[in-house]
Protein backbone atom coordinates (compact mmCIF):
# COMPACT_ATOMS: atom_id res chain seq x y z
CA UNK A 1 -21.25 -81.68 125.84
CA UNK A 2 -18.75 -81.01 123.04
CA UNK A 3 -19.52 -84.36 121.58
CA UNK A 4 -23.25 -83.76 121.56
CA UNK A 5 -22.69 -80.29 119.98
CA UNK A 6 -20.43 -81.91 117.25
CA UNK A 7 -23.12 -84.62 116.60
CA UNK A 8 -25.74 -81.91 116.22
CA UNK A 9 -23.48 -80.02 113.77
CA UNK A 10 -22.28 -83.11 111.81
CA UNK A 11 -25.33 -83.29 109.43
CA UNK A 12 -24.74 -79.75 108.42
CA UNK A 13 -21.18 -80.61 107.68
CA UNK A 14 -22.06 -83.29 105.22
CA UNK A 15 -20.73 -82.01 101.87
CA UNK A 16 -23.56 -83.42 99.75
CA UNK A 17 -26.18 -81.66 101.79
CA UNK A 18 -24.49 -78.32 102.47
CA UNK A 19 -22.51 -77.54 99.29
CA UNK A 20 -22.98 -79.92 96.35
CA UNK A 21 -26.55 -81.04 96.59
CA UNK A 22 -28.14 -79.32 93.63
CA UNK A 23 -31.66 -80.21 94.62
CA UNK A 24 -31.54 -77.90 97.62
CA UNK A 25 -32.35 -74.21 97.09
CA UNK A 26 -29.63 -71.67 96.66
CA UNK A 27 -30.70 -70.02 99.91
CA UNK A 28 -30.25 -73.36 101.88
CA UNK A 29 -26.90 -73.86 100.26
CA UNK A 30 -25.76 -70.36 101.26
CA UNK A 31 -26.79 -71.02 104.90
CA UNK A 32 -24.90 -74.28 105.04
CA UNK A 33 -21.86 -72.67 103.50
CA UNK A 34 -21.93 -69.93 106.16
CA UNK A 35 -21.98 -72.62 108.84
CA UNK A 36 -19.03 -74.38 107.27
CA UNK A 37 -17.01 -71.10 107.02
CA UNK A 38 -17.79 -70.29 110.60
CA UNK A 39 -16.40 -73.59 111.89
CA UNK A 40 -13.39 -73.62 109.61
CA UNK A 41 -12.38 -70.03 109.97
CA UNK A 42 -13.41 -69.35 113.61
CA UNK A 43 -15.24 -66.17 112.62
CA UNK A 44 -18.84 -65.17 113.03
CA UNK A 45 -20.71 -64.10 109.89
CA UNK A 46 -20.42 -60.47 110.80
CA UNK A 47 -16.67 -60.71 111.27
CA UNK A 48 -15.85 -62.59 107.99
CA UNK A 49 -12.96 -61.31 106.01
CA UNK A 50 -14.13 -59.21 103.06
CA UNK A 51 -13.74 -61.86 100.41
CA UNK A 52 -15.77 -64.32 102.42
CA UNK A 53 -18.55 -61.80 102.99
CA UNK A 54 -18.83 -61.21 99.28
CA UNK A 55 -18.99 -64.90 98.69
CA UNK A 56 -21.86 -65.50 101.13
CA UNK A 57 -23.88 -62.62 99.77
CA UNK A 58 -23.37 -63.90 96.19
CA UNK A 59 -24.58 -67.27 97.17
CA UNK A 60 -27.72 -65.95 99.04
CA UNK A 61 -28.84 -63.62 96.29
CA UNK A 62 -30.90 -64.99 93.32
CA UNK A 63 -29.42 -64.96 89.90
CA UNK A 64 -30.23 -61.97 87.60
CA UNK A 65 -32.66 -63.81 85.37
CA UNK A 66 -34.63 -65.13 88.35
CA UNK A 67 -34.50 -61.74 90.06
CA UNK A 68 -36.00 -60.18 86.96
CA UNK A 69 -38.74 -62.73 86.91
CA UNK A 70 -39.51 -62.13 90.56
CA UNK A 71 -39.79 -58.35 89.96
CA UNK A 72 -42.12 -58.92 87.01
CA UNK A 73 -44.32 -61.27 89.11
CA UNK A 74 -44.51 -58.65 91.94
CA UNK A 75 -45.47 -55.97 89.52
CA UNK A 76 -48.24 -58.05 87.98
CA UNK A 77 -49.54 -58.97 91.43
CA UNK A 78 -49.61 -55.24 92.39
CA UNK A 79 -51.55 -54.35 89.20
CA UNK A 80 -54.08 -57.16 89.74
CA UNK A 81 -54.61 -56.02 93.37
CA UNK A 82 -54.77 -52.24 92.55
CA UNK A 83 -58.35 -51.22 91.80
CA UNK A 84 -57.28 -47.81 90.43
CA UNK A 85 -55.47 -49.41 87.48
CA UNK A 86 -58.24 -51.62 86.29
CA UNK A 87 -61.28 -49.63 87.01
CA UNK A 88 -62.49 -47.44 84.03
CA UNK A 89 -63.74 -43.91 84.47
CA UNK A 90 -67.40 -43.27 84.02
CA UNK A 91 -66.89 -41.57 80.74
CA UNK A 92 -64.80 -44.62 79.53
CA UNK A 93 -67.52 -47.03 80.59
CA UNK A 94 -70.21 -44.95 78.88
CA UNK A 95 -68.20 -44.77 75.71
CA UNK A 96 -67.63 -48.54 75.79
CA UNK A 97 -71.38 -49.16 76.23
CA UNK A 98 -72.23 -46.75 73.42
CA UNK A 99 -69.75 -48.36 70.94
CA UNK A 100 -70.27 -51.98 71.72
CA UNK A 101 -71.95 -54.08 69.08
CA UNK A 102 -71.97 -51.23 66.51
CA UNK A 103 -73.36 -53.55 63.83
CA UNK A 104 -76.75 -53.41 65.56
CA UNK A 105 -76.61 -49.78 66.94
CA UNK A 106 -80.02 -48.12 67.26
CA UNK A 107 -79.84 -44.33 67.49
CA UNK A 108 -83.39 -44.31 68.70
CA UNK A 109 -82.67 -46.19 71.93
CA UNK A 110 -82.07 -44.32 75.10
CA UNK A 111 -78.28 -43.56 75.52
CA UNK A 112 -76.29 -45.32 78.28
CA UNK A 113 -75.21 -41.89 79.65
CA UNK A 114 -76.77 -38.92 81.19
CA UNK A 115 -76.43 -35.24 80.21
CA UNK A 116 -74.50 -34.76 83.44
CA UNK A 117 -71.88 -37.15 82.16
CA UNK A 118 -71.44 -35.05 79.09
CA UNK A 119 -71.27 -31.83 81.15
CA UNK A 120 -68.69 -33.32 83.47
CA UNK A 121 -66.43 -34.21 80.51
CA UNK A 122 -66.27 -30.65 79.23
CA UNK A 123 -63.49 -28.58 80.68
CA UNK A 124 -64.56 -25.84 83.10
CA UNK A 125 -63.00 -22.96 81.07
CA UNK A 126 -65.16 -23.80 78.12
CA UNK A 127 -68.12 -22.32 80.02
CA UNK A 128 -66.43 -18.95 80.70
CA UNK A 129 -67.65 -16.07 78.50
CA UNK A 130 -65.44 -13.21 77.53
CA UNK A 131 -67.26 -10.04 76.53
CA UNK A 132 -64.10 -8.52 75.11
CA UNK A 133 -63.38 -11.55 72.96
CA UNK A 134 -66.98 -11.65 71.78
CA UNK A 135 -66.88 -7.97 70.88
CA UNK A 136 -63.61 -8.48 69.02
CA UNK A 137 -65.49 -10.81 66.63
CA UNK A 138 -68.21 -8.15 66.11
CA UNK A 139 -65.55 -5.55 65.33
CA UNK A 140 -63.77 -7.92 62.89
CA UNK A 141 -66.95 -8.92 61.10
CA UNK A 142 -68.37 -5.42 60.83
CA UNK A 143 -65.06 -4.06 59.52
CA UNK A 144 -65.06 -6.84 56.81
CA UNK A 145 -68.62 -6.10 55.80
CA UNK A 146 -67.82 -2.37 55.49
CA UNK A 147 -64.59 -2.98 53.54
CA UNK A 148 -66.37 -5.29 51.11
CA UNK A 149 -69.17 -2.81 50.44
CA UNK A 150 -66.79 0.13 49.89
CA UNK A 151 -64.47 -1.93 47.58
CA UNK A 152 -67.45 -3.25 45.47
CA UNK A 153 -69.03 0.11 45.16
CA UNK A 154 -65.66 1.57 44.17
CA UNK A 155 -64.89 -0.94 41.55
CA UNK A 156 -68.49 -1.33 40.29
CA UNK A 157 -67.58 -4.04 37.87
CA UNK A 158 -69.78 -6.91 36.87
CA UNK A 159 -66.73 -9.12 37.11
CA UNK A 160 -66.51 -8.22 40.81
CA UNK A 161 -70.15 -8.23 41.76
CA UNK A 162 -70.74 -12.00 41.86
CA UNK A 163 -67.66 -12.36 44.19
CA UNK A 164 -68.90 -9.62 46.35
CA UNK A 165 -72.35 -11.10 46.71
CA UNK A 166 -70.94 -14.53 47.76
CA UNK A 167 -68.56 -12.98 50.19
CA UNK A 168 -70.86 -10.29 51.63
CA UNK A 169 -73.76 -12.77 51.98
CA UNK A 170 -71.44 -15.12 53.89
CA UNK A 171 -70.46 -12.23 56.24
CA UNK A 172 -74.09 -11.35 56.76
CA UNK A 173 -74.50 -15.00 57.92
CA UNK A 174 -71.52 -14.50 60.25
CA UNK A 175 -73.20 -11.46 61.84
CA UNK A 176 -76.33 -13.52 62.29
CA UNK A 177 -74.34 -16.20 64.21
CA UNK A 178 -72.96 -13.50 66.57
CA UNK A 179 -76.46 -12.19 67.17
CA UNK A 180 -77.59 -15.75 67.69
CA UNK A 181 -75.05 -16.11 70.48
CA UNK A 182 -76.45 -12.95 72.09
CA UNK A 183 -79.83 -14.54 72.03
CA UNK A 184 -78.51 -17.61 73.84
CA UNK A 185 -76.61 -15.62 76.36
CA UNK A 186 -73.36 -17.12 75.33
CA UNK A 187 -72.03 -13.81 74.02
CA UNK A 188 -71.65 -12.45 77.61
CA UNK A 189 -73.22 -12.62 81.06
CA UNK A 190 -74.71 -9.15 80.65
CA UNK A 191 -78.30 -9.25 79.46
CA UNK A 192 -78.09 -5.58 78.51
CA UNK A 193 -74.97 -6.07 76.34
CA UNK A 194 -76.50 -9.10 74.67
CA UNK A 195 -79.66 -7.22 73.87
CA UNK A 196 -77.97 -4.17 72.45
CA UNK A 197 -75.48 -6.10 70.27
CA UNK A 198 -78.13 -8.59 69.23
CA UNK A 199 -80.53 -5.91 68.14
CA UNK A 200 -77.79 -4.10 66.16
CA UNK A 201 -76.66 -7.17 64.34
CA UNK A 202 -80.00 -8.79 63.67
CA UNK A 203 -81.76 -5.64 62.73
CA UNK A 204 -79.11 -4.87 60.14
CA UNK A 205 -79.85 -8.13 58.35
CA UNK A 206 -83.78 -7.73 58.83
CA UNK A 207 -84.15 -10.28 61.59
CA UNK A 208 -86.48 -9.30 64.56
CA UNK A 209 -84.06 -10.06 67.39
CA UNK A 210 -86.45 -10.87 70.30
CA UNK A 211 -89.03 -12.51 68.09
CA UNK A 212 -86.48 -14.85 66.72
CA UNK A 213 -84.67 -15.33 69.99
CA UNK A 214 -87.83 -16.54 71.71
CA UNK A 215 -88.80 -18.92 68.94
CA UNK A 216 -85.33 -20.24 68.68
CA UNK A 217 -85.31 -20.83 72.42
CA UNK A 218 -88.51 -22.89 71.89
CA UNK A 219 -86.64 -24.87 69.23
CA UNK A 220 -83.77 -25.78 71.55
CA UNK A 221 -86.05 -26.66 74.50
CA UNK A 222 -87.97 -29.13 72.17
CA UNK A 223 -85.41 -30.27 69.63
CA UNK A 224 -86.28 -33.63 68.12
CA UNK A 225 -89.95 -33.49 69.12
CA UNK A 226 -92.44 -33.90 66.27
CA UNK A 227 -95.15 -31.56 67.58
CA UNK A 228 -93.31 -29.17 69.90
CA UNK A 229 -90.22 -28.43 67.84
CA UNK A 230 -90.22 -24.98 66.18
CA UNK A 231 -88.15 -25.01 63.04
CA UNK A 232 -87.38 -27.69 60.41
CA UNK A 233 -89.49 -30.32 62.19
CA UNK A 234 -91.03 -33.06 60.07
CA UNK A 235 -94.68 -33.06 59.02
CA UNK A 236 -96.85 -36.07 59.59
CA UNK A 237 -98.10 -38.25 56.74
CA UNK A 238 -101.65 -36.93 57.29
CA UNK A 239 -100.56 -33.27 56.91
CA UNK A 240 -98.35 -34.21 53.99
CA UNK A 241 -101.19 -35.90 52.06
CA UNK A 242 -103.40 -32.76 52.55
CA UNK A 243 -100.71 -30.40 51.02
CA UNK A 244 -101.32 -29.24 47.43
CA UNK A 245 -99.01 -30.62 44.84
CA UNK A 246 -97.50 -27.16 44.21
CA UNK A 247 -96.74 -26.86 47.98
CA UNK A 248 -94.96 -30.20 47.97
CA UNK A 249 -92.87 -29.21 45.04
CA UNK A 250 -91.85 -25.91 46.61
CA UNK A 251 -91.04 -27.54 49.97
CA UNK A 252 -88.81 -30.24 48.47
CA UNK A 253 -87.40 -28.73 45.26
CA UNK A 254 -84.25 -26.62 45.47
CA UNK A 255 -83.69 -23.68 45.59
CA UNK A 256 -87.08 -22.92 47.24
CA UNK A 257 -86.32 -24.51 50.67
CA UNK A 258 -83.26 -22.38 50.88
CA UNK A 259 -85.37 -19.25 50.59
CA UNK A 260 -87.80 -20.23 53.37
CA UNK A 261 -86.54 -18.06 56.21
CA UNK A 262 -88.36 -14.77 55.45
CA UNK A 263 -91.67 -16.73 55.11
CA UNK A 264 -90.96 -18.46 58.39
CA UNK A 265 -90.51 -15.19 60.13
CA UNK A 266 -93.85 -14.05 58.80
CA UNK A 267 -95.94 -17.21 59.10
CA UNK A 268 -93.88 -19.85 61.08
CA UNK A 269 -93.74 -23.47 59.95
CA UNK A 270 -96.60 -25.40 58.36
CA UNK A 271 -99.19 -26.36 60.90
CA UNK A 272 -98.31 -23.62 63.30
CA UNK A 273 -99.89 -20.13 63.67
CA UNK A 274 -98.40 -16.78 64.49
CA UNK A 275 -95.72 -14.39 63.40
CA UNK A 276 -92.28 -13.31 64.73
CA UNK A 277 -93.31 -9.72 64.37
CA UNK A 278 -96.71 -9.70 66.19
CA UNK A 279 -96.59 -9.48 70.00
CA UNK A 280 -99.88 -11.42 70.29
CA UNK A 281 -98.50 -14.41 68.36
CA UNK A 282 -98.71 -17.84 69.94
CA UNK A 283 -95.00 -17.81 70.13
CA UNK A 284 -94.89 -15.26 72.96
CA UNK A 285 -96.08 -15.04 76.53
CA UNK A 286 -97.79 -11.84 77.74
CA UNK A 287 -94.60 -10.69 79.60
CA UNK A 288 -92.61 -10.93 76.25
CA UNK A 289 -94.87 -8.60 74.31
CA UNK A 290 -92.79 -5.52 75.05
CA UNK A 291 -89.66 -7.16 73.89
CA UNK A 292 -91.32 -8.19 70.65
CA UNK A 293 -92.58 -4.59 70.09
CA UNK A 294 -89.02 -3.28 70.51
CA UNK A 295 -87.50 -5.75 68.00
CA UNK A 296 -90.28 -5.21 65.46
CA UNK A 297 -89.67 -1.42 65.68
CA UNK A 298 -85.97 -1.87 65.03
CA UNK A 299 -86.76 -4.05 62.05
CA UNK A 300 -89.08 -1.40 60.68
CA UNK A 301 -86.33 1.20 61.15
CA UNK A 302 -83.85 -0.85 59.16
CA UNK A 303 -86.44 -1.38 56.35
CA UNK A 304 -87.20 2.36 56.25
CA UNK A 305 -83.42 3.03 56.00
CA UNK A 306 -83.07 0.73 53.03
CA UNK A 307 -85.95 2.35 51.25
CA UNK A 308 -84.42 5.80 51.99
CA UNK A 309 -81.11 4.66 50.51
CA UNK A 310 -82.87 3.44 47.44
CA UNK A 311 -84.45 6.81 46.95
CA UNK A 312 -80.97 8.48 47.34
CA UNK A 313 -78.61 6.07 45.54
CA UNK A 314 -81.14 4.21 43.34
CA UNK A 315 -82.80 0.87 43.67
CA UNK A 316 -80.20 -0.91 41.62
CA UNK A 317 -77.40 0.15 43.81
CA UNK A 318 -79.21 -0.98 47.00
CA UNK A 319 -80.09 -4.26 45.18
CA UNK A 320 -76.41 -4.91 44.36
CA UNK A 321 -74.99 -3.71 47.66
CA UNK A 322 -77.57 -5.18 50.12
CA UNK A 323 -80.48 -7.17 48.67
CA UNK A 324 -78.47 -9.92 46.86
CA UNK A 325 -76.15 -10.48 49.75
CA UNK A 326 -79.17 -10.66 51.99
CA UNK A 327 -80.53 -13.49 49.75
CA UNK A 328 -77.18 -15.33 50.02
CA UNK A 329 -77.32 -14.98 53.75
CA UNK A 330 -80.87 -16.47 53.76
CA UNK A 331 -79.57 -19.39 51.81
CA UNK A 332 -76.73 -19.92 54.18
CA UNK A 333 -79.07 -19.84 57.10
CA UNK A 334 -81.55 -22.33 55.60
CA UNK A 335 -78.84 -24.63 54.39
CA UNK A 336 -77.03 -24.80 57.75
CA UNK A 337 -80.06 -25.08 59.96
CA UNK A 338 -81.55 -27.79 57.64
CA UNK A 339 -78.53 -29.90 57.43
CA UNK A 340 -77.92 -30.01 61.24
CA UNK A 341 -81.28 -31.74 61.63
CA UNK A 342 -81.58 -33.66 58.34
CA UNK A 343 -79.43 -35.62 55.85
CA UNK A 344 -78.52 -38.63 58.00
CA UNK A 345 -80.16 -41.97 57.66
CA UNK A 346 -80.57 -42.76 61.33
CA UNK A 347 -81.93 -39.54 62.77
CA UNK A 348 -85.00 -40.45 64.92
CA UNK A 349 -87.94 -38.08 65.87
CA UNK A 350 -89.89 -38.56 69.11
CA UNK A 351 -93.26 -38.13 70.57
CA UNK A 352 -94.69 -38.61 74.04
CA UNK A 353 -92.61 -40.12 76.92
CA UNK A 354 -89.93 -41.35 74.51
CA UNK A 355 -88.73 -37.77 74.04
CA UNK A 356 -86.26 -36.17 76.44
CA UNK A 357 -83.99 -33.07 76.15
CA UNK A 358 -80.88 -35.37 75.84
CA UNK A 359 -82.38 -37.73 73.25
CA UNK A 360 -83.72 -34.82 71.22
CA UNK A 361 -80.30 -33.03 71.31
CA UNK A 362 -78.62 -36.13 70.04
CA UNK A 363 -80.66 -36.01 66.86
CA UNK A 364 -78.53 -33.02 65.70
CA UNK A 365 -75.71 -33.42 63.35
CA UNK A 366 -72.25 -31.75 63.10
CA UNK A 367 -71.09 -30.57 59.76
CA UNK A 368 -67.70 -29.50 58.46
CA UNK A 369 -67.63 -26.33 56.31
CA UNK A 370 -63.86 -26.19 55.53
CA UNK A 371 -62.59 -22.66 55.34
CA UNK A 372 -66.02 -21.34 56.35
CA UNK A 373 -65.79 -22.85 59.83
CA UNK A 374 -63.95 -19.98 61.29
CA UNK A 375 -65.78 -17.28 59.21
CA UNK A 376 -69.18 -18.37 60.63
CA UNK A 377 -67.86 -18.99 64.15
CA UNK A 378 -67.87 -22.80 64.30
CA UNK A 379 -71.52 -23.15 64.08
CA UNK A 380 -71.02 -26.50 62.52
CA UNK A 381 -70.28 -27.96 65.97
CA UNK A 382 -74.02 -28.18 66.50
CA UNK A 383 -74.54 -31.20 68.82
CA UNK A 384 -72.80 -29.70 71.83
CA UNK A 385 -74.20 -26.27 71.00
CA UNK A 386 -77.82 -27.76 71.11
CA UNK A 387 -77.19 -29.56 74.43
CA UNK A 388 -75.34 -26.62 75.99
CA UNK A 389 -76.19 -23.31 74.23
CA UNK A 390 -74.54 -21.33 76.97
CA UNK A 391 -71.10 -22.37 75.74
CA UNK A 392 -69.47 -19.54 73.64
CA UNK A 393 -68.74 -20.41 70.06
CA UNK A 394 -64.97 -20.16 70.43
CA UNK A 395 -65.07 -23.09 72.97
CA UNK A 396 -67.40 -25.38 70.90
CA UNK A 397 -64.67 -27.21 69.13
CA UNK A 398 -62.78 -28.10 72.32
CA UNK A 399 -65.98 -28.95 74.20
CA UNK A 400 -66.98 -31.27 71.40
CA UNK A 401 -63.63 -33.01 71.42
CA UNK A 402 -63.85 -33.53 75.19
CA UNK A 403 -67.37 -34.89 75.02
CA UNK A 404 -66.96 -37.38 72.16
CA UNK A 405 -65.75 -40.32 74.23
CA UNK A 406 -68.86 -40.03 76.28
CA UNK A 407 -71.21 -39.73 73.29
CA UNK A 408 -69.71 -42.75 71.55
CA UNK A 409 -71.85 -43.85 68.56
CA UNK A 410 -74.52 -41.27 69.35
CA UNK A 411 -72.08 -38.70 67.89
CA UNK A 412 -72.10 -38.83 64.05
CA UNK A 413 -68.60 -37.93 62.82
CA UNK A 414 -69.01 -35.15 60.15
CA UNK A 415 -67.63 -35.80 56.67
CA UNK A 416 -64.44 -33.83 56.14
CA UNK A 417 -64.76 -30.92 53.80
CA UNK A 418 -62.48 -29.47 51.30
CA UNK A 419 -61.72 -25.72 51.37
CA UNK A 420 -65.36 -25.09 50.38
CA UNK A 421 -68.19 -27.34 51.62
CA UNK A 422 -69.35 -28.36 48.18
CA UNK A 423 -70.05 -31.92 49.41
CA UNK A 424 -72.93 -30.72 51.40
CA UNK A 425 -75.03 -29.91 48.30
CA UNK A 426 -75.28 -33.67 47.48
CA UNK A 427 -76.31 -34.31 51.12
CA UNK A 428 -78.97 -31.64 50.79
CA UNK A 429 -80.37 -32.98 47.51
CA UNK A 430 -80.55 -36.54 48.69
CA UNK A 431 -82.35 -35.39 51.86
CA UNK A 432 -84.93 -33.32 49.93
CA UNK A 433 -85.68 -36.37 47.78
CA UNK A 434 -86.02 -38.85 50.68
CA UNK A 435 -87.04 -37.06 53.87
CA UNK A 436 -90.66 -36.13 53.20
CA UNK A 437 -92.86 -37.01 56.21
CA UNK A 438 -93.08 -39.26 59.32
CA UNK A 439 -95.74 -41.65 60.45
CA UNK A 440 -98.81 -40.40 62.25
CA UNK A 441 -98.27 -43.21 64.83
CA UNK A 442 -95.41 -44.27 67.00
CA UNK A 443 -93.31 -42.53 69.68
CA UNK A 444 -89.98 -43.13 67.76
CA UNK A 445 -90.26 -42.50 64.01
CA UNK A 446 -88.03 -41.87 61.10
CA UNK A 447 -88.48 -40.03 57.80
CA UNK A 448 -90.31 -41.79 54.98
CA UNK A 449 -90.27 -41.14 51.29
CA UNK A 450 -93.07 -40.32 48.88
CA UNK A 451 -91.95 -42.32 45.72
CA UNK A 452 -94.18 -40.16 43.46
CA UNK A 453 -92.33 -36.96 44.38
CA UNK A 454 -89.20 -36.08 42.38
CA UNK A 455 -89.20 -39.61 40.92
CA UNK A 456 -87.67 -40.97 44.14
CA UNK A 457 -88.10 -44.51 42.77
CA UNK A 458 -86.34 -47.30 44.70
CA UNK A 459 -85.14 -44.96 47.39
CA UNK A 460 -88.32 -45.59 49.24
CA UNK A 461 -87.21 -49.04 50.03
CA UNK A 462 -84.50 -47.72 52.32
CA UNK A 463 -86.80 -45.74 54.64
CA UNK A 464 -87.28 -46.62 58.24
CA UNK A 465 -90.31 -46.63 60.41
CA UNK A 466 -90.17 -47.53 64.10
CA UNK A 467 -93.30 -47.55 66.21
């Protein structure tokens, strides 16, 4: 029996196969070495002396370089087998789809995302309205308006009046934006508070609160639709050809387009009937007649107050303190609302089944106003505002930043402004010289240029028309 056992063990005692044969793996060599040590020393592996135990462990473990390669291989295998590390989130997939092949990007095509995807990307706290925070902006702006008026009246210098008109007109515009938030319900969750504050702010700057609120709601619900949109929508080629030459000049020659708001309140846009002051206007439903009467009454009270002050302090003083800043406010309003829907070469307009709330909202444009951004409450972040008008103005910048990965190329990055948005005047002038009318046919159309108006010349060659 001992002989047979020795014969079975003899191959493992062969030095070339157990110790010195380099073609065998290191693990095999360690196993053979353990057998040799067991026979030579008369110990089992668990009872080796300490130095022999260290020797066998060293022989059985891989070298450091190989161990590192093994760890890297295991890590790569885990990454390849883990779906959570390679699968992109829905917003990332939508952004990738929207940005791929940007050379042939067509803004008029349906986007690869839904409005729910944009909503999900916006943090939950951006939807929260704080009445106290909203009221703090009202207090701040009213205090600035009062301080400017008192300072200008006290100084009463022609060196000061132009500065006052520019500053006070901008503050009137800021008051309008806060009243605008009341109309959307983004000021607070209280309809009563929104109505009271909205009437006070808008009546002060001669805007009928409910009349404008309802027409502006129609604008948001139909943005980007040629027929149903309410303000700054394009006119068709047929309507354009029927306009008198004087009307064309007034419509597309500055500064007249920047003074259009009072006429819009009285008569609406070309091709539409009604008035923001009359309760029986086509703008309003029968249940809204009472609201319109209240707002028109408040507007009349403010107008009567101005006439009374003109009688007490003189027409010139009212002109300097109120009327000229009011005109600056009107110019701000027309400039901002126009440029958020015009002045970009790939803005489509829709008809019929091609239109949707999402596609219409994506035709709006963000603008940067430099220092004015915070003064007029970030109204330049217009895309997200148009899609979700319930978001308070103090969350619009954050909401826009969160939604941009989803929007992809459908979000048009605004040109950065200096301290004052002087660059927007060139955008306005170019748009007025190029964006004249859209085709009478087609469900996705773009602005076209009348080359005979304002000597547009070769710019007409750059126009787009998609049917």
